[in-house]
Coordinates of C-alpha atoms and ligand atoms in Angstrom, one line a residue:
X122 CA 120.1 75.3 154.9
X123 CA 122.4 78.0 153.8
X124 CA 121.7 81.3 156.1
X125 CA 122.4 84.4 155.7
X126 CA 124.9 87.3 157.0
X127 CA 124.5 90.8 157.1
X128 CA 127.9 92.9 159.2
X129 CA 127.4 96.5 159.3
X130 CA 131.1 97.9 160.6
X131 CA 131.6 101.0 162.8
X132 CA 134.9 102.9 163.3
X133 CA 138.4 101.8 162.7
X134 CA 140.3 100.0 160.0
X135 CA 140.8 97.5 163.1
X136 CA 137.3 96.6 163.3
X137 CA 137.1 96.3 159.2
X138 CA 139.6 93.3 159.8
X139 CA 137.6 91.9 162.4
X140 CA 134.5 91.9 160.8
X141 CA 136.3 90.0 157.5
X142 CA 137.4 87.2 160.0
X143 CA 134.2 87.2 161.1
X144 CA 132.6 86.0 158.1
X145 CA 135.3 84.1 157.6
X146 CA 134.6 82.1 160.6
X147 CA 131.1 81.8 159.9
X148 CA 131.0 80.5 156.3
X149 CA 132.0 77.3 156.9
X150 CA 128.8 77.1 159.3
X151 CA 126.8 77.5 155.9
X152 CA 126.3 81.7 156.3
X153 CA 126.7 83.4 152.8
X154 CA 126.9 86.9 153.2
X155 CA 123.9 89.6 151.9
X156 CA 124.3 93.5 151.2
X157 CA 121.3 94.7 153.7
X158 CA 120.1 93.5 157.6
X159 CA 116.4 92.9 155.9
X160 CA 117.7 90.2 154.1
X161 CA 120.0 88.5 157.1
X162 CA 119.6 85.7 159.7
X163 CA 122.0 86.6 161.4
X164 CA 122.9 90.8 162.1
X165 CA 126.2 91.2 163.4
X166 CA 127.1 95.2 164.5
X167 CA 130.8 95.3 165.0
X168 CA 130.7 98.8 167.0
X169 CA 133.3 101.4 167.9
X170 CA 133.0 103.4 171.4
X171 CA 135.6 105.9 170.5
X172 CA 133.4 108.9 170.7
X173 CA 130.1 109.5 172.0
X174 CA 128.3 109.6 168.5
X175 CA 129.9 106.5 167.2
X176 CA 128.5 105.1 170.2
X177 CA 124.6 106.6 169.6
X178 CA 124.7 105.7 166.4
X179 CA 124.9 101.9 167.4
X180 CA 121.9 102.0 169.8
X181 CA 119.9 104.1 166.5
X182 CA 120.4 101.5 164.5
X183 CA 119.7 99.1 167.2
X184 CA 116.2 100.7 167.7
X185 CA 115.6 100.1 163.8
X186 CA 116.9 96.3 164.1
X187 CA 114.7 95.2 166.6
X188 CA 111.6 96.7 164.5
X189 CA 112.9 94.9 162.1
X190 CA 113.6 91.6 164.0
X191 CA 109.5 92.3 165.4
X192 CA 108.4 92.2 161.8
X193 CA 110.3 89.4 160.8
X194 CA 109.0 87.0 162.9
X195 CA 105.4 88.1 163.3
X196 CA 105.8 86.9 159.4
X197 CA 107.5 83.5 161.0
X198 CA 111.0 84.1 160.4
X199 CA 113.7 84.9 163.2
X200 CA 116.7 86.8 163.4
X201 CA 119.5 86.5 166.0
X202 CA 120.9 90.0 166.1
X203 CA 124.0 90.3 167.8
X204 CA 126.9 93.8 168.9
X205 CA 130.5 93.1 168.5
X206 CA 133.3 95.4 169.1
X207 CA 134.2 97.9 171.7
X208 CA 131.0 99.4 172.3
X209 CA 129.8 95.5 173.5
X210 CA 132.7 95.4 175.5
X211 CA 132.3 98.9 177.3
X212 CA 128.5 98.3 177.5
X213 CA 128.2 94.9 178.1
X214 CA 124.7 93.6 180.2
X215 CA 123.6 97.0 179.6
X216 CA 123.4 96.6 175.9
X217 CA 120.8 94.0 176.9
X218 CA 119.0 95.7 179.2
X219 CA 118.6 99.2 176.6
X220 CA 118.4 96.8 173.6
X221 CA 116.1 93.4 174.2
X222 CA 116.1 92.6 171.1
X223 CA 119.9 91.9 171.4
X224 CA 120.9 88.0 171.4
X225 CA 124.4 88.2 171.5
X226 CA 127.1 91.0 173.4
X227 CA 131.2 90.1 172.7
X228 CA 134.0 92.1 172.8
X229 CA 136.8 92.4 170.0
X230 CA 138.7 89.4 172.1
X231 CA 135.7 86.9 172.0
X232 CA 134.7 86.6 168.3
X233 CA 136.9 83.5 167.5
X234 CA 133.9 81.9 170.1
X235 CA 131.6 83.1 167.4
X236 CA 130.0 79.4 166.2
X237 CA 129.1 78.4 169.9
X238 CA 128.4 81.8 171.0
X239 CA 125.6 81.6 167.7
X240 CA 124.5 77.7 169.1
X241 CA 123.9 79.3 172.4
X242 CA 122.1 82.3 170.7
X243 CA 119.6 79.1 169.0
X244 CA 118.9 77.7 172.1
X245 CA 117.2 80.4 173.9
X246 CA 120.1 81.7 176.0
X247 CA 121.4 85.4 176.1
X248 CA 125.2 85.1 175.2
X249 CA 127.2 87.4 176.8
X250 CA 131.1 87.4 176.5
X251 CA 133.2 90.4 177.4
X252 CA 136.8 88.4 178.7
X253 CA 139.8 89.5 177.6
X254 CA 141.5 86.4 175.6
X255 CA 143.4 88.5 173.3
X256 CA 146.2 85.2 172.9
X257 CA 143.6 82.8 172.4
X258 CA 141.3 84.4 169.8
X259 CA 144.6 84.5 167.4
X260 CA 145.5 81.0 168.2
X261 CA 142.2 79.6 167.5
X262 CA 141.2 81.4 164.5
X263 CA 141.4 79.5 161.3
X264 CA 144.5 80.0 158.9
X265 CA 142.4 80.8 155.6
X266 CA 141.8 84.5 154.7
X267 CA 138.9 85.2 152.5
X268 CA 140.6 87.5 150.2
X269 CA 141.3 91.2 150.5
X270 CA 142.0 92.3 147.4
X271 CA 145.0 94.1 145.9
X272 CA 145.1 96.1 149.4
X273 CA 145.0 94.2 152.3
X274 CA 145.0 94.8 156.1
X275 CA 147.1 92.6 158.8
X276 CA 146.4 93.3 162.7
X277 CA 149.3 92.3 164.4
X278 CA 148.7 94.4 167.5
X279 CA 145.7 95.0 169.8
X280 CA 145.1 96.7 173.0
X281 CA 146.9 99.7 174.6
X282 CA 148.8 100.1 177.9
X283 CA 149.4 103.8 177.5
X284 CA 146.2 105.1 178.6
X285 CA 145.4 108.7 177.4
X286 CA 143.3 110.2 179.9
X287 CA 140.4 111.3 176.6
X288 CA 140.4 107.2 175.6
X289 CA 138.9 104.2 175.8
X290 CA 141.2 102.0 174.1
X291 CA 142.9 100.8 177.2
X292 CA 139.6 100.0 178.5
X293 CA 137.8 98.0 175.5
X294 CA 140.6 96.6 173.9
X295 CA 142.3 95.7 177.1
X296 CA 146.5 95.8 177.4
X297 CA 148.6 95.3 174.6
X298 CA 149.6 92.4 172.9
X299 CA 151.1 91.8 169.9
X300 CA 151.3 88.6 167.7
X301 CA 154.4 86.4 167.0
X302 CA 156.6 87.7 163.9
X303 CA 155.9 83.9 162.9
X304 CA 152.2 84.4 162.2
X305 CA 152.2 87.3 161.2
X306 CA 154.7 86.4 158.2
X307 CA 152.3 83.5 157.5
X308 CA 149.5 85.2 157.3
X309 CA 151.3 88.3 155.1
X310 CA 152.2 85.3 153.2
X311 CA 149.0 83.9 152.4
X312 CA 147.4 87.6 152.0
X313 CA 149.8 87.8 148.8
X314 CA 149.4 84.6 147.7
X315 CA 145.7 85.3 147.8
X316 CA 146.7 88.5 145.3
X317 CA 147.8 91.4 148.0
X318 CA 149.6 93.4 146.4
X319 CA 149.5 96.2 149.2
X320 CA 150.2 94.9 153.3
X321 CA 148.6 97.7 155.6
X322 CA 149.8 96.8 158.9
X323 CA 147.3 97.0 161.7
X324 CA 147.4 98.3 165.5
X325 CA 145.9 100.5 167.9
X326 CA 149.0 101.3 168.6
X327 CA 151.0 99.5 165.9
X328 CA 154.5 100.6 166.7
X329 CA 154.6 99.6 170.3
X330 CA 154.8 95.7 168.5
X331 CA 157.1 93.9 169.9
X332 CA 156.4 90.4 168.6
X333 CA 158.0 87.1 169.9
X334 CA 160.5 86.0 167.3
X335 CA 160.3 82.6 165.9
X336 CA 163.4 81.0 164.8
X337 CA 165.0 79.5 168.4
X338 CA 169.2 81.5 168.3
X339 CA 171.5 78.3 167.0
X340 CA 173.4 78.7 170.3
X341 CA 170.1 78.6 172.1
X342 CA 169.1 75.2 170.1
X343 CA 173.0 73.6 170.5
X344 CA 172.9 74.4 174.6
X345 CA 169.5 72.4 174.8
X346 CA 170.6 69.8 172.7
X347 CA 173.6 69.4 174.6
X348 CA 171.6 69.3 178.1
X349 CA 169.1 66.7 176.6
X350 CA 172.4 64.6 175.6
X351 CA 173.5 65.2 179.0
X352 CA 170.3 64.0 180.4
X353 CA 170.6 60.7 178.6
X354 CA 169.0 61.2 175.0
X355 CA 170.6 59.5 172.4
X356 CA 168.1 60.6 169.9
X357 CA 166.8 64.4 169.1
X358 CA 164.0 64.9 166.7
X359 CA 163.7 68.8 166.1
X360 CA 160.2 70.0 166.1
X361 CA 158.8 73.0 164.3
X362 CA 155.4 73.7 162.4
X363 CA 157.1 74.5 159.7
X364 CA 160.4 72.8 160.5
X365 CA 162.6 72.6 157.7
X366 CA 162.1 76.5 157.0
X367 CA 165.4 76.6 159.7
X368 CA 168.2 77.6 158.0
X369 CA 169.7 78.6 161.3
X370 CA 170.5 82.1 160.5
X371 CA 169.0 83.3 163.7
X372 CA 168.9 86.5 164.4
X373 CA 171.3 88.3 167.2
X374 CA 169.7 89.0 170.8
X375 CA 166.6 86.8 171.7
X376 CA 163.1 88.0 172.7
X377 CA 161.0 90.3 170.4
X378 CA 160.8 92.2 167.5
X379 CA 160.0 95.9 166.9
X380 CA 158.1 96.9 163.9
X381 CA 160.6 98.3 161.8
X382 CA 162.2 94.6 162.0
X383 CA 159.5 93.2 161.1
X384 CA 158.7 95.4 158.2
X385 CA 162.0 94.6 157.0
X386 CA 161.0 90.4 157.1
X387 CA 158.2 91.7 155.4
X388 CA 159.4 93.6 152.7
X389 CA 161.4 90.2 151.7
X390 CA 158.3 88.5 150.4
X391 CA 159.0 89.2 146.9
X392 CA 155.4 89.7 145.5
X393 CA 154.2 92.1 148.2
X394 CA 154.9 95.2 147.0
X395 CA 154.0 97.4 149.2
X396 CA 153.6 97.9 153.0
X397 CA 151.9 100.8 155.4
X398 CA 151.0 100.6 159.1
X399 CA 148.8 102.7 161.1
X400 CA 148.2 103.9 163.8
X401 CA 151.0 105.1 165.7
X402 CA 152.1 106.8 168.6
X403 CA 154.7 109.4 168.4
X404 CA 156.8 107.8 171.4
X405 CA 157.3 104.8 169.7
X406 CA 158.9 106.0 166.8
X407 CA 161.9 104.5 167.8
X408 CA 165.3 104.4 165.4
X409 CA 165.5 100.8 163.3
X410 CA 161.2 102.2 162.5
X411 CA 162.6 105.6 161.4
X412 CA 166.0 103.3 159.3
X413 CA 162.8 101.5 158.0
X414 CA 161.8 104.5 156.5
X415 CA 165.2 105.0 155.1
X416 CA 165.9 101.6 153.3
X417 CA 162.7 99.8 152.6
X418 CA 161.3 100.8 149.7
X419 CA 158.6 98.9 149.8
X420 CA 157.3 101.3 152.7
X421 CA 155.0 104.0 151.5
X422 CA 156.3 107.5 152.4
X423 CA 153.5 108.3 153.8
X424 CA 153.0 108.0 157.8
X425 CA 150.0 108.5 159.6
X426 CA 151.4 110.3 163.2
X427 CA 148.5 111.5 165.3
X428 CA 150.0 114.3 167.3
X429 CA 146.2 115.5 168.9
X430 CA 147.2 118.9 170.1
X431 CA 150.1 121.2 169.6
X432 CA 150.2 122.6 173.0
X433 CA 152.7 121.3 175.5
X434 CA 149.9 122.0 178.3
X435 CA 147.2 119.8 176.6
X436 CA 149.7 117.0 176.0
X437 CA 150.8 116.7 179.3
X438 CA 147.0 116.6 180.7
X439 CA 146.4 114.0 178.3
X440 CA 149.3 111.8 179.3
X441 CA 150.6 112.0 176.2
X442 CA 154.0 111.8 177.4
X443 CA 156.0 114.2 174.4
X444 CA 155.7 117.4 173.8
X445 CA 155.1 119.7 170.8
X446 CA 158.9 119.9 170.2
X447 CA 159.3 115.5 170.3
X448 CA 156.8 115.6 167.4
X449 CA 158.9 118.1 165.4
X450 CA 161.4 116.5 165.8
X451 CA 160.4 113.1 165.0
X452 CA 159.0 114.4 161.3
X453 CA 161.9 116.3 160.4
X454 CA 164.1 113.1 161.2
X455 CA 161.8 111.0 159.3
X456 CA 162.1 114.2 155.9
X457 CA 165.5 114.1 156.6
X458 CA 165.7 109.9 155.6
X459 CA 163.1 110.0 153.2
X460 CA 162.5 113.4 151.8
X461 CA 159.1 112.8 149.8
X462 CA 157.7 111.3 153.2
X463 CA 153.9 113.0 153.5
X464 CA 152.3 112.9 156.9
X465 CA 148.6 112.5 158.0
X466 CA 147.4 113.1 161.9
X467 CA 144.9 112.9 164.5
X468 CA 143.4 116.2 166.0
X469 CA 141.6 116.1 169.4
X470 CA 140.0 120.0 169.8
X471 CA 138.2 121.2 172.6
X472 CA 139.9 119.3 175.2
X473 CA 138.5 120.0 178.5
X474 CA 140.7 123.1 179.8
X475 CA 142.2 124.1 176.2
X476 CA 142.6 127.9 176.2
X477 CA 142.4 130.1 172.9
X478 CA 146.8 129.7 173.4
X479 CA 146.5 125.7 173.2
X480 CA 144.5 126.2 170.5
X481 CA 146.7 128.7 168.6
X482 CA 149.6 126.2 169.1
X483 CA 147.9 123.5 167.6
X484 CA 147.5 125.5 164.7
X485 CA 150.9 127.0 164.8
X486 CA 151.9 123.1 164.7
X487 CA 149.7 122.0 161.6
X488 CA 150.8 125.4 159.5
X489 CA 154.6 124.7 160.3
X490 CA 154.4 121.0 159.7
X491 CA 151.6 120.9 156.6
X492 CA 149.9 117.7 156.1
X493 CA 149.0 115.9 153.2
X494 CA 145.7 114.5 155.3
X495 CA 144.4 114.6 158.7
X496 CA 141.3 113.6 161.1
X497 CA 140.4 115.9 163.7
X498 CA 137.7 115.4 165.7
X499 CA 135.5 117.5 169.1
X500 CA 136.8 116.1 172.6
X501 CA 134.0 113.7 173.2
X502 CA 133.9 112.6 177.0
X503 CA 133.9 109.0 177.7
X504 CA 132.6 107.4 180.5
X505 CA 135.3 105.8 182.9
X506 CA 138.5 107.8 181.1
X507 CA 139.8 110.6 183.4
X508 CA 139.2 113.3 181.1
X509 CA 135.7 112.8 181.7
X510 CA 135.6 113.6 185.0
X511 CA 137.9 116.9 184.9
X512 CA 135.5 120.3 185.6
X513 CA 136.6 122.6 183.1
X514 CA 134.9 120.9 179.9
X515 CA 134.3 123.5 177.4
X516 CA 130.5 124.2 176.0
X517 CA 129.9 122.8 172.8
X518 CA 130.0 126.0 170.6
X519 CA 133.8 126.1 171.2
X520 CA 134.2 123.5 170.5
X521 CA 132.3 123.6 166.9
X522 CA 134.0 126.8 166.1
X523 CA 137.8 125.3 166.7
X524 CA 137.1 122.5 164.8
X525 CA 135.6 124.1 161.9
X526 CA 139.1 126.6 161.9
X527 CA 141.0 123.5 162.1
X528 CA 139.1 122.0 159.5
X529 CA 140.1 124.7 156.9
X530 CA 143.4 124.4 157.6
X531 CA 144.1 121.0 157.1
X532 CA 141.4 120.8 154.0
X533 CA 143.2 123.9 152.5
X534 CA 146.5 121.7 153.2
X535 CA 145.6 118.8 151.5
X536 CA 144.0 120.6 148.4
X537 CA 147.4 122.3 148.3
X538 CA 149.5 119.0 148.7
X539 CA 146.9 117.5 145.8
X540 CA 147.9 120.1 143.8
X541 CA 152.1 120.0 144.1
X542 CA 151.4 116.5 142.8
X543 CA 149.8 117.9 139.5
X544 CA 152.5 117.1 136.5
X545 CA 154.2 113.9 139.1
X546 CA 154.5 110.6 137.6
X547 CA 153.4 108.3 140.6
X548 CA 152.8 104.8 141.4
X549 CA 149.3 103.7 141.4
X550 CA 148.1 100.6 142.6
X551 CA 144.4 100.1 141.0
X552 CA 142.1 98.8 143.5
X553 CA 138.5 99.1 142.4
X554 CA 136.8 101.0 139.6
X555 CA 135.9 104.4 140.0
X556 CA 133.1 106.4 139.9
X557 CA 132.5 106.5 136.6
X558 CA 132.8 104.4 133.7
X559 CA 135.8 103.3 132.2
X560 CA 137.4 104.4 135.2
X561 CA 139.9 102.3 138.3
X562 CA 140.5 104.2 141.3
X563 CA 143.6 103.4 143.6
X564 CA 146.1 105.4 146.1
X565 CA 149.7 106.9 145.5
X566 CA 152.4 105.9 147.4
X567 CA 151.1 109.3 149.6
X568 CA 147.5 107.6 150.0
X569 CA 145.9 109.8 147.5
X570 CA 143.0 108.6 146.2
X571 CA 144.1 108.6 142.3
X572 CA 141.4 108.4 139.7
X573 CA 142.5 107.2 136.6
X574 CA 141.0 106.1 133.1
X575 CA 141.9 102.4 133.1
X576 CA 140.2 99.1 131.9
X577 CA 139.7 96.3 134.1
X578 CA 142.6 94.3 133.1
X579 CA 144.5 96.4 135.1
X580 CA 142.7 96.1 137.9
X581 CA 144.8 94.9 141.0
X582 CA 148.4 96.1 139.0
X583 CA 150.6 99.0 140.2
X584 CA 150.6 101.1 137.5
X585 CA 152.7 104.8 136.8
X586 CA 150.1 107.2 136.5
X587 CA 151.0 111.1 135.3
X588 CA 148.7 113.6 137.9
X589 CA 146.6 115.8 135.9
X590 CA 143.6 117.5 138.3
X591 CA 143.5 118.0 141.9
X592 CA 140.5 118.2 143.8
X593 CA 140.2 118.4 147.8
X594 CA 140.4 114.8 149.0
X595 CA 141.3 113.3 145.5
X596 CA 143.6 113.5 142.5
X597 CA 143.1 112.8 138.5
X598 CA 145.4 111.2 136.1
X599 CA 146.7 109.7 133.0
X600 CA 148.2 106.2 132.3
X601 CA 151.7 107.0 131.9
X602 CA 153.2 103.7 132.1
X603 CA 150.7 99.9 132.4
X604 CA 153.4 97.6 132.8
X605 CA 153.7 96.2 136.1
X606 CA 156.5 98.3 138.4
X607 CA 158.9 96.0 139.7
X608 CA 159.1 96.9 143.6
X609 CA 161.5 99.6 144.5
X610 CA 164.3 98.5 146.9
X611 CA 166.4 102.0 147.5
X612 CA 168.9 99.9 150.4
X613 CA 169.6 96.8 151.1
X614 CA 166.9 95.4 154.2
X615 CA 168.5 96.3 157.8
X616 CA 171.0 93.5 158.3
X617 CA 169.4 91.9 160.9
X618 CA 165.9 90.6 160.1
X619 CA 167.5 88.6 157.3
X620 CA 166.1 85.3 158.7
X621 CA 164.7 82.1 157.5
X622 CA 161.4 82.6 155.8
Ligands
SAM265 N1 146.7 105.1 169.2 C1 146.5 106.3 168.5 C2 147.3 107.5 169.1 O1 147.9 107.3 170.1 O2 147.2 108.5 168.6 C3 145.1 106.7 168.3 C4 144.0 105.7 168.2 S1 142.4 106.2 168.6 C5 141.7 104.7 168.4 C6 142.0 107.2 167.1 C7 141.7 108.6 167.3 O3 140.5 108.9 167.9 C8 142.7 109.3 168.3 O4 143.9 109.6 167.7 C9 142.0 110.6 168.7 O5 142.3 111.7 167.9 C10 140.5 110.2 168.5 N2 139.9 110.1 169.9 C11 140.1 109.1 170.8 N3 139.4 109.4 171.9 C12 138.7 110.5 171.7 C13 137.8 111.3 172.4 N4 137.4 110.9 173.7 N5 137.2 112.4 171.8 C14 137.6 112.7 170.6 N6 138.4 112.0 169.8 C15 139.0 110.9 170.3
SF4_266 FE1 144.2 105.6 173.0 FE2 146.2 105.8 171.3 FE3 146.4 106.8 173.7 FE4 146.4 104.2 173.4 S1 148.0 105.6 172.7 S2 145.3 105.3 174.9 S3 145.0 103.9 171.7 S4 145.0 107.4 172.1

């Protein structure tokens, strides 16, 4: 009998992808997905821990689940509720022991087990699974992607070895791994095929990839070939899943990609037209990323750089590991290759220690840098990270009052960025229908939401789109132009990544 799936996601664009392989995995086991918990069989909360409220609204909405779960079965119908996601993997047994209701605890790394995990769930037991099997959980996922629409996200990184002392990353997502260029093509592949227009390229810390590469170096294949003659073969059958996709351009060096090589494979699928990643770290912007910028076209100008502070003395105590003047540098090297480039970051305030001068250097940063977007968010202390343990926290009220200074800035930026754009003719690639009527919504090349009035034929097509209106966190426009754009290609792709497909 078909059952039903309700996932409510918390936190990160990460977790968004998760939760769409999720029900992925699970439709084949007969679960159709519903719009609210009251109607589902099954409750999956895919959770983030990253701050201390993301983590209290989980058990909130836990405390209303199991209510519900009471009332479901005193009218004879069950409900296996179950937490994914980091705040499972951070909480583990404990979830269980706060939560009874609770039939199932796994961690971002365990969710390919998800069909088993759910037969244990039916047989009475309490399913707990917190390992870190980051390799496995990619290899055993099935191929098939249930569609994203015209913009589509691609994890091809998870975990983080750089551990910030104010983050839990390192700790619930375990240490970095990233997966082979060779699947991640395929699936980019079959996200296209499946109507992508748009690849957003996923990662706790995305530019730290360093995926194996897949096609063996001709000299490497000869040598072995020659040492399995050597050894007595007189016959040789090549293996490869995909074997005849060799065309024995290999590229130079062996071992691993970065990202900007493998945006560059990317950018060669001829249908995807455009391609994003997020989120990186500053220390990893390293030069072929930054040549990425400069000759794929295909990559939005638009790079989201979290920078957290703009003191030199706050960076170091968070093991940052760059100063102020590394950031600066890294987005004037990035203008200087690609001179419409628009920059979005991350703001951590109230760090435990921050004087009224860290503060004032933060802001000194954003006002000299201007961004087009930002987060900024309190300094929340999490349990187990360093930062937690360090005696000067601040009270609260500082904290509130920096962040609301910070806030105006960066809003007053944006609205001022959403405004320059008034009278620009930009690309548009329409994504849903808006709020009203009549109306498709999509995002510029600069990740403006663009509002635009547009009939649903046009719906999933890049279209030019003349900006009228600017409001805070949004833009208005005209159809300038509804033919398809053919994908921009300003230089050829960097040399090397030009391998067989
Ligand atoms: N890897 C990215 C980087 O290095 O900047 C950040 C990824 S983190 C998942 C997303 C954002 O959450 C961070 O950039 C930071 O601003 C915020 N964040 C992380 N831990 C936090 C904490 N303890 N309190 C407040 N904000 C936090
Ligand atoms: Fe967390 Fe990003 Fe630092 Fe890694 S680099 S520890 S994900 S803030």
């Amino acid at each position: 009998m078909a059952q039903k799936l309700f996932i409510k996601t918390y936190g990160c664009q990460m977790n968004a992808y998760d939760s769409a392989r999720m029900a992925e995995l699970l439709a084949p086991l007969g679960f159709a997905a519903v719009a609210a918990a009251e109607e589902a069989d099954l409750v999956i909360l895919n959770t983030c821990h990253i701050r201390e409220k993301a983590a209290e609204k989980v058990y909130s909405e836990l405390g209303r689940l199991s209510r519900l779960k009471g009332a479901r079965q005193a009218a004879g119908r069950g409900m296996t509720l179950a937490v994914a996601g980091c705040v499972a993997q951070a909480e583990g047994a404990e979830l269980m022991r706060r939560q009874p209701a609770v039939d199932l605890v796994f961690g971002p790394q365990a969710y390919h087990r998800l069909p088993e995990m759910i037969a244990r769930a039916a047989r009475g037991c309490f399913v707990l699974e917190t390992a870190f099997e980051v390799e496995r959980k990619f290899d055993e996922l099935p191929e098939a992607l249930i569609p994203g629409g015209p913009a589509a996200f691609l994890t091809i990184q998870e975990g983080c070895d750089r551990f910030c002392t104010f983050c839990v990353v390192p700790y619930t997502r375990g240490a970095e791994y990233s997966r082979p260029v060779a699947e991640v093509a395929a699936e980019a592949r079959r996200l296209v095929a499946a109507g992508a227009s748009e690849i957003t390229l996923l990662g706790q810390n995305v530019n730290a990839y360093h995926g194996r590469e897949y096609s063996r170096p001709v000299a490497e294949v000869a040598a072995e070939a020659r040492r399995l003659v050597a050894a007595g073969a007189s016959e040789i059958t090549l293996l490869g899943q995909n074997v005849n996709a060799y065309h024995g351009r290999a590229p130079e060096g062996v071992g691993s990609w970065g990202l900007g090589r493998l945006i560059a494979h990317l950018s060669e699928i001829e249908e995807l037209l455009r391609i994003r990643y997020t989120t990186s770290h500053p220390c990893q912007m390293d030069d072929e990323l930054i040549e990425a910028h400069r000759d794929i076209g295909k990559l939005m100008p638009f790079l989201h750089l979290p920078v957290q502070s703009g003191s030199d003395r706050v960076l170091e105590a968070m093991n940052r590991r760059h100063r102020a003047d590394d950031y600066r540098r890294i987005v004037e090297r990035l203008r200087r290759v690609r001179p419409e480039i628009a920059f979005s970051s991350d703001f951590i305030v109230g760090y435990p220690g921050e004087s009224e001068a860290d503060f004032a250097a933060t802001l000194d940063l954003v006002r000299e840098i201007g961004f087009a977007q930002a987060y900024s968010f309190k300094y929340s202390a999490r349990p187990g990270t360093p930062a937690a343990l360090m005696e000067d926290q601040l009270p609260d009220q500082v904290k509130v009052e920096r962040l609301r200074h910070l806030q105006a800035l960066l809003a007053r930026q944006q609205r001022a960025f959403n405004e320059r754009s008034i009278g620009e003719r930009v690309e548009v690639l329409l994504e849903r229908r808006g709020r009203r009527p009549g109306q498709l919504a999509g995002r510029s090349p600069h990740m403006q939401v663009v509002n635009v009035a547009a009939g649903d034929e046009l719906l999933g097509r890049v279209v030019e789109v003349e900006i009228t209106d600017a409001r805070a966190v949004s833009v208005a426009g005209r159809l300038a132009d509804a033919r398809p754009n053919a994908p921009r290609q300003l230089a050829p792709p960097i040399k090397e990544a030009r391998i067989p497909a």
